[in-house]
Short mmCIF file of C-alpha atoms in Angstrom, two decimals:
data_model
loop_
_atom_site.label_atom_id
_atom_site.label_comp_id
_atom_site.label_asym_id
_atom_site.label_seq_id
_atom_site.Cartn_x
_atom_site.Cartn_y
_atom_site.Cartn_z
CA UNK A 4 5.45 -10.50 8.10
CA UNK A 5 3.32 -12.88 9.59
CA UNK A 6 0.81 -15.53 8.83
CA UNK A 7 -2.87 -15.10 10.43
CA UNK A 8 -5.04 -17.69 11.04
CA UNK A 9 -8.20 -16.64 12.38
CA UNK A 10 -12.11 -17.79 13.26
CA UNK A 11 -14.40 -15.15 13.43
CA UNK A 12 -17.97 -14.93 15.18
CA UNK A 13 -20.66 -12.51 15.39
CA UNK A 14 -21.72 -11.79 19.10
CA UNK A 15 -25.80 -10.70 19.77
CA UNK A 16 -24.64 -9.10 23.02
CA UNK A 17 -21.42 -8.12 24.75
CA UNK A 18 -20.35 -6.56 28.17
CA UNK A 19 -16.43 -6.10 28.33
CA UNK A 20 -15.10 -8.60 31.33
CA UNK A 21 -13.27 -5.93 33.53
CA UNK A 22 -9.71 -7.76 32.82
CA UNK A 23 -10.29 -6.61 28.78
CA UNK A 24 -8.16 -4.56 27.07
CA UNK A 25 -9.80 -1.63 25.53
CA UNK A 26 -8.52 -0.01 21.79
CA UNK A 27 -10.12 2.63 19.67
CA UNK A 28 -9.17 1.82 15.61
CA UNK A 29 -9.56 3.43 12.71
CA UNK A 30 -8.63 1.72 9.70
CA UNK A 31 -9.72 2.41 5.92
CA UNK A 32 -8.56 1.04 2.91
CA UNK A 33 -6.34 2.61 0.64
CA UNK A 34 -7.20 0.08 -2.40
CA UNK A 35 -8.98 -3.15 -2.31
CA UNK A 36 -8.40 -5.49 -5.21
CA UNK A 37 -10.19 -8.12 -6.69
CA UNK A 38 -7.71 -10.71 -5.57
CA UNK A 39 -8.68 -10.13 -2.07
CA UNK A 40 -5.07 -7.94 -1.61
CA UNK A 41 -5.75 -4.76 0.53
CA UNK A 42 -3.46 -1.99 1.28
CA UNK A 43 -4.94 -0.34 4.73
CA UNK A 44 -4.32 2.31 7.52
CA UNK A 45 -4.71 1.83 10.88
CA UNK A 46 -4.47 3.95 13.76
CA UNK A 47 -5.08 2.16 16.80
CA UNK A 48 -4.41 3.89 19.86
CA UNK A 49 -1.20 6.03 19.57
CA UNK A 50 -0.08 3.39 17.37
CA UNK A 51 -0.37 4.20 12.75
CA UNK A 52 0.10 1.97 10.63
CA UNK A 53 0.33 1.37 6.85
CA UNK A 54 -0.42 -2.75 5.98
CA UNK A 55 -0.40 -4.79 2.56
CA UNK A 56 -2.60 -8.34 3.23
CA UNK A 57 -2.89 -10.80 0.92
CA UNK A 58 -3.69 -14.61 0.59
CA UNK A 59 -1.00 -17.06 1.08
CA UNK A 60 0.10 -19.47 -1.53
CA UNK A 61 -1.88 -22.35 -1.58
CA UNK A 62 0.53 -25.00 0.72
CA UNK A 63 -0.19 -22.38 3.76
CA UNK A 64 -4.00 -23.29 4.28
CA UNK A 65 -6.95 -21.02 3.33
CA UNK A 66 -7.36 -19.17 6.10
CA UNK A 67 -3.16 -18.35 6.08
CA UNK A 68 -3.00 -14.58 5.15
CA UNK A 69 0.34 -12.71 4.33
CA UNK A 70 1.03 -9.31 6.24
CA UNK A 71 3.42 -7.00 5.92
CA UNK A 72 3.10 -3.50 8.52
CA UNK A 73 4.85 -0.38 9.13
CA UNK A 74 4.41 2.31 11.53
CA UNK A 75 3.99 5.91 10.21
CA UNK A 76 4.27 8.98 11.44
CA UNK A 77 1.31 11.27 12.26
CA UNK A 78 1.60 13.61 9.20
CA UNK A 79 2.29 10.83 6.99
CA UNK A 80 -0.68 8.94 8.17
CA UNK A 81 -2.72 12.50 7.70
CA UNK A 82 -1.46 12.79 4.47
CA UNK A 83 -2.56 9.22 3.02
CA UNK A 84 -5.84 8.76 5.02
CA UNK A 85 -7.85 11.34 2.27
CA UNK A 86 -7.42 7.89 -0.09
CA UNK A 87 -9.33 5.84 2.35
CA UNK A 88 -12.68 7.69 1.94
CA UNK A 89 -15.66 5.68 1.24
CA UNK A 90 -13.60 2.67 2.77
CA UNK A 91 -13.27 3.03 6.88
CA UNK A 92 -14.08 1.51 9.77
CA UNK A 93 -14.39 2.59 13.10
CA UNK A 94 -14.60 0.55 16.36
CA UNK A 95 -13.50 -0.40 19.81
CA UNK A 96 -11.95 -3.39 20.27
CA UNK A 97 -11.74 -5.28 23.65
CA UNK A 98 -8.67 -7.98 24.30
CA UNK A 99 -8.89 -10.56 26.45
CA UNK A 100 -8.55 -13.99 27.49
CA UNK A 101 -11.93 -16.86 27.37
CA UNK A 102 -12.09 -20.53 27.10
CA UNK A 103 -8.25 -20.85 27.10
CA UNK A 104 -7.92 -18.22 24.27
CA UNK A 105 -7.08 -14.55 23.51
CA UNK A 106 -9.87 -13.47 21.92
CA UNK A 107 -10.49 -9.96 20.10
CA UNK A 108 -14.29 -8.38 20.68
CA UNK A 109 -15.04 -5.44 17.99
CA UNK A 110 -17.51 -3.22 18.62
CA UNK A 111 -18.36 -1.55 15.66
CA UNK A 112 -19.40 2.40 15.18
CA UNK A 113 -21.01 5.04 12.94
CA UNK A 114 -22.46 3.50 10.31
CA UNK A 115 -22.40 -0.22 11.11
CA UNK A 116 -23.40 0.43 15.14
CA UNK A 117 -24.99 -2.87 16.35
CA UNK A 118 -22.58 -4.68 14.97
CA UNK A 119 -20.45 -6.75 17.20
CA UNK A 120 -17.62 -9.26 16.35
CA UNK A 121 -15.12 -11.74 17.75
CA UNK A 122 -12.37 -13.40 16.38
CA UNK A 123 -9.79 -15.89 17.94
CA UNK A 124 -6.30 -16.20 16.14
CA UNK A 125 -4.31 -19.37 15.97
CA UNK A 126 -0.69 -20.87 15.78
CA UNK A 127 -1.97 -23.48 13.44
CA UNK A 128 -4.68 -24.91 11.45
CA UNK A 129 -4.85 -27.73 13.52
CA UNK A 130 -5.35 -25.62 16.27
CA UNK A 131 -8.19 -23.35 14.71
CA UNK A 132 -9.83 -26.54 13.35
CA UNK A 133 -10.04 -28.06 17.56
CA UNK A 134 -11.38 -24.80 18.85
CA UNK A 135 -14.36 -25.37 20.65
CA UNK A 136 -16.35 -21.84 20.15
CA UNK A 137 -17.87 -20.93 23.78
CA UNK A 138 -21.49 -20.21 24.34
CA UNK A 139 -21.57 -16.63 24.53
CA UNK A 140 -20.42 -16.54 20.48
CA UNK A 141 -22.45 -16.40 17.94
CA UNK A 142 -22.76 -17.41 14.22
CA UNK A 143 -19.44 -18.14 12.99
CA UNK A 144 -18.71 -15.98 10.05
CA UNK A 145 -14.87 -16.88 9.15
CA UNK A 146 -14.61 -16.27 5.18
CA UNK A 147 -17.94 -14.91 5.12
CA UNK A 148 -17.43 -12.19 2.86
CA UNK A 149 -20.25 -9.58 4.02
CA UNK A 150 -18.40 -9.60 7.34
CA UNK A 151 -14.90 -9.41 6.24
CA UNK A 152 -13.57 -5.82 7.12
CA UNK A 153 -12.88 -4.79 3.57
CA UNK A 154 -16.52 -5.78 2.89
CA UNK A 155 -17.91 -3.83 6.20
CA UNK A 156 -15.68 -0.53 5.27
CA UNK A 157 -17.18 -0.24 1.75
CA UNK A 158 -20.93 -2.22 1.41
CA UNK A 159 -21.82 -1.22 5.23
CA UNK A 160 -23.97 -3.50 7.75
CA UNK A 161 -24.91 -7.10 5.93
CA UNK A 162 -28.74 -7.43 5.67
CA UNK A 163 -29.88 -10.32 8.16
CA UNK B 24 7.89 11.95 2.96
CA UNK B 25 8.47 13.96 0.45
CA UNK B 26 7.11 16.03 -2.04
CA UNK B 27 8.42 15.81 -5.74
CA UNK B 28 8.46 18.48 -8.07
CA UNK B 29 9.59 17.00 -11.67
CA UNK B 30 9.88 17.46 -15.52
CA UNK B 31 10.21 14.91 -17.62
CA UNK B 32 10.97 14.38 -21.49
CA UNK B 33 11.60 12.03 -24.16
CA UNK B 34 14.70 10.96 -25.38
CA UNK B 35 15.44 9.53 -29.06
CA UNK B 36 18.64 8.45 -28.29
CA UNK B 37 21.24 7.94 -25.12
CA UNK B 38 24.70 6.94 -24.56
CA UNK B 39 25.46 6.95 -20.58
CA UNK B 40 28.43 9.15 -19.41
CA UNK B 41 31.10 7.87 -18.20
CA UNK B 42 30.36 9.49 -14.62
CA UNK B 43 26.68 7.81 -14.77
CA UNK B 44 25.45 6.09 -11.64
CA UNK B 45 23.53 2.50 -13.36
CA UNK B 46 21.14 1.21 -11.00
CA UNK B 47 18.33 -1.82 -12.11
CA UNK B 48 14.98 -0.96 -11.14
CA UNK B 49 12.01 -3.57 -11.17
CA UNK B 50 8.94 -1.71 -9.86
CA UNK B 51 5.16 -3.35 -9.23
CA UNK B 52 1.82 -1.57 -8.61
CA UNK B 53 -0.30 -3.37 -6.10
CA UNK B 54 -2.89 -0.74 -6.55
CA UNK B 55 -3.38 1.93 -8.73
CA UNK B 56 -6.47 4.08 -7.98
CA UNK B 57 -8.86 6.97 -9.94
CA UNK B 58 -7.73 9.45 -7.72
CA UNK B 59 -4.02 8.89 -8.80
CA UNK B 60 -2.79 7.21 -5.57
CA UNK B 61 -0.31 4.68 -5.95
CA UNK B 62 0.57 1.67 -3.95
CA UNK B 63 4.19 0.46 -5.62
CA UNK B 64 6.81 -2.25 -5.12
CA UNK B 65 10.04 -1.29 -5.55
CA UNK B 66 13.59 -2.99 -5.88
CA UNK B 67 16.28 -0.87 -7.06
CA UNK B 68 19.60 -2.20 -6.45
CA UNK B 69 19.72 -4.26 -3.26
CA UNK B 70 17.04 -2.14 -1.36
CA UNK B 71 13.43 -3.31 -1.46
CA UNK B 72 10.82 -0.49 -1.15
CA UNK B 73 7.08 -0.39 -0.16
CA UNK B 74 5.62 2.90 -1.22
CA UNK B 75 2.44 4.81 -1.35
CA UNK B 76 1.99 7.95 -3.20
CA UNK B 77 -0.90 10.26 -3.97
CA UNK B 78 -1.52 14.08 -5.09
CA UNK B 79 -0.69 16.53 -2.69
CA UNK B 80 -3.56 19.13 -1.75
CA UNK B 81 -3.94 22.07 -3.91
CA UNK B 82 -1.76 24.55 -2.08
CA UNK B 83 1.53 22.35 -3.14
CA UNK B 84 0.83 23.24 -6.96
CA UNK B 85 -0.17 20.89 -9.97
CA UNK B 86 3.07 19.14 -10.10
CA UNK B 87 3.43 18.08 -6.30
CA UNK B 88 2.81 14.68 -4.96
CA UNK B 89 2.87 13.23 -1.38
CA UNK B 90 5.23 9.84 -1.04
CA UNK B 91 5.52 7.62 2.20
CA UNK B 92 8.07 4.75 1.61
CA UNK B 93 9.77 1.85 4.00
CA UNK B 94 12.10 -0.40 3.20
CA UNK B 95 11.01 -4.31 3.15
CA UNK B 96 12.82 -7.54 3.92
CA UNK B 97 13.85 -9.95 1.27
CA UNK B 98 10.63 -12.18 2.15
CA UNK B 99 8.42 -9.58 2.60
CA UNK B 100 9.09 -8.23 -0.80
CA UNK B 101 8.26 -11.61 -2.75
CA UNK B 102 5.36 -12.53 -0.24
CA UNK B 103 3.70 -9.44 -2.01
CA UNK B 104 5.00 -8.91 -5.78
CA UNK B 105 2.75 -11.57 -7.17
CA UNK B 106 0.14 -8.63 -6.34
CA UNK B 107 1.44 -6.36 -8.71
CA UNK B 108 1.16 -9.29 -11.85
CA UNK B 109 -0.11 -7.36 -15.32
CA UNK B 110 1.42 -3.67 -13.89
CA UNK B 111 4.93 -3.86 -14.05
CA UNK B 112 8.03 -1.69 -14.84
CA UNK B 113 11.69 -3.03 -15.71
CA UNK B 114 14.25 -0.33 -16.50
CA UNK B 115 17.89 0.32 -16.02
CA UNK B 116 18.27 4.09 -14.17
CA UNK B 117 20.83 6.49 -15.15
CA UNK B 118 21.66 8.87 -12.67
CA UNK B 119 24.05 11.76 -13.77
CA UNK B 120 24.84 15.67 -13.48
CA UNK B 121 23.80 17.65 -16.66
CA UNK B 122 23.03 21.19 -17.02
CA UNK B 123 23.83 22.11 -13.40
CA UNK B 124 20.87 19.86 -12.85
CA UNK B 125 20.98 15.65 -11.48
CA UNK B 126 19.02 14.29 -14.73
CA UNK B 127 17.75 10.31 -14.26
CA UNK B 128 17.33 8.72 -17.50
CA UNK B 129 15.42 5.32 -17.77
CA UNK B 130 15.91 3.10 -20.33
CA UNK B 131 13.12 0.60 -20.33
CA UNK B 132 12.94 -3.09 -20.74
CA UNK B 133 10.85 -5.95 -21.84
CA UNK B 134 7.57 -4.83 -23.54
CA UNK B 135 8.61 -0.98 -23.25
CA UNK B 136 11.95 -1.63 -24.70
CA UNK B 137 12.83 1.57 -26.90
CA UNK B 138 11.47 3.93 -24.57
CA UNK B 139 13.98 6.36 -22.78
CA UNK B 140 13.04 9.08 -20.63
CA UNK B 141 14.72 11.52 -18.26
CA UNK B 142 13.57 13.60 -15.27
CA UNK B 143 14.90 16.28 -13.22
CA UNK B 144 13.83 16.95 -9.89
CA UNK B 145 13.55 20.65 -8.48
CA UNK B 146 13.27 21.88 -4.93
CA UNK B 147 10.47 24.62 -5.91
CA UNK B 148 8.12 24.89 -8.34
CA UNK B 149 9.65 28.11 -9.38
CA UNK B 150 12.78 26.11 -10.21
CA UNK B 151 10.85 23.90 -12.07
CA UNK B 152 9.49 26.59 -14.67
CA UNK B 153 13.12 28.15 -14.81
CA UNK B 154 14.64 24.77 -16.17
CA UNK B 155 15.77 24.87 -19.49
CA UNK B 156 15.66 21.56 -21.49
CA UNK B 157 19.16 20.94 -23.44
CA UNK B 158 19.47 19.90 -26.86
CA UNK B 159 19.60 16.56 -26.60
CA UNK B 160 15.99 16.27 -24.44
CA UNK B 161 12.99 15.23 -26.43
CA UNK B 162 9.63 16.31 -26.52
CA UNK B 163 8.50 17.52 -22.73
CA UNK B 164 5.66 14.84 -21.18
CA UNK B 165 5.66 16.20 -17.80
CA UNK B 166 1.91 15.01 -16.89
CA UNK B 167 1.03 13.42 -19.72
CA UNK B 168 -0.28 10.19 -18.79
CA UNK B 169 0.33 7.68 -21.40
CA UNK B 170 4.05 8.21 -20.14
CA UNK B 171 3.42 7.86 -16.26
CA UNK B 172 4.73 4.76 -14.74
CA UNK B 173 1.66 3.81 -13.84
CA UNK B 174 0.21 3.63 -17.67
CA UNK B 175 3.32 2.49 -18.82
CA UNK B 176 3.10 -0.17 -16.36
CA UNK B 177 -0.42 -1.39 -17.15
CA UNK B 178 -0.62 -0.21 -20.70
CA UNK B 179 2.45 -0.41 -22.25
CA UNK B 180 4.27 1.64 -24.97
CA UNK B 181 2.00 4.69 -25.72
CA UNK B 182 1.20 4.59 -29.48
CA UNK B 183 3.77 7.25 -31.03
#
């Protein structure tokens, strides 16, 4: 369990810095409810995962998100990732550290291709709330819906 | 995982042996999807359960279903009940050896209180058929729906 708090901005170009760390995902949804709680799978690298999100209780901050994870094994996560259809996305994701931050680069595939993404995680809302966003970001999108994952996995690329 | 091949029936009446395992079972949906698949909370006893189950593919027969469970903390398991509010399940289980089969009778709680049912699990499906109900086993609803957890759960008592 852990509590994420995030910023998220889109990026109009990106070319990995040769100290990133590269990661192919695929995650889809298993259900994604009206509350905002998802249940998701995730294989990223050799790594599978099944994940329950959901929003914190008000005294944690909006942006504070509960997460619980467990690792599967292969055929389990071949056997449950039929009830993701019509709900996946697929992307690389590039790790590394800018402007005194770790910050997360997605590079999205198939169906939303062009779409690039970066997000910074935080200790604290204080901390999120100071960051400075470099340059090279874009238009911050934290909270915006149309870019949330569970949005991009089911509606597809946002008009703009 | 596993795959569970079960009957289940009604039951009018039902006095626990004296050799009957009691365990308390308060189970949550988070999601419950057209397809069938089910994302459940469980707490039976002192273990704390995070499972997903859906419908096998074809091969494994009708009756067959896919499960993936892991165990949760204590946190972990409250941080995500209030996501199973209005699809919920209190019962006290009943686990016992009748008819050279283990029989689990629920007898439900709350706003299903007067229901009982009892299921017996089979290794095959062959087994399965085989199984002859005793006397004191109701009416069959293996597959009917209105008596699924998952109905039960979100509808409550089926109209008799």
């Amino acid at each position: 369990m852990s509590l994420e708090i995030e910023r998220k901005f889109l990026l109009s170009a990106f070319e990995p810095p040769p100290t990133a760390v590269r990661q192919h995902i695929e995650q889809g949804y298993i259900a994604i409810k009206d509350d905002g709680t998802e249940v998701r799978l995730r294989r990223i690298g050799e790594g599978r995962v099944l994940g329950v999100k959901r929003r914190a209780s008000p005294p944690a901050g909006p942006a504070a998100r509960i997460e619980v994870e467990r690792a599967l094994e292969e055929r389990e996560f071949t056997d449950l990732w039929p009830a993701t259809e019509g709900a996946r996305v697929i992307k690389d994701r590039y790790t590394f550290e800018a402007s005194g931050a770790i910050v997360q680069v997605d590079v999205y595939q198939g169906g939303l291709a062009g779409l690039r993404t970066v997000e910074v995680e935080f200790a604290t809302e204080a901390e999120a709330e100071a960051f400075a966003a470099p340059d090279w970001f874009g238009a911050e999108v934290t909270g915006v819906k149309a870019y949330g994952n569970q949005t991009l996995a089911t509606a597809g690329l946002p008009e703009s």
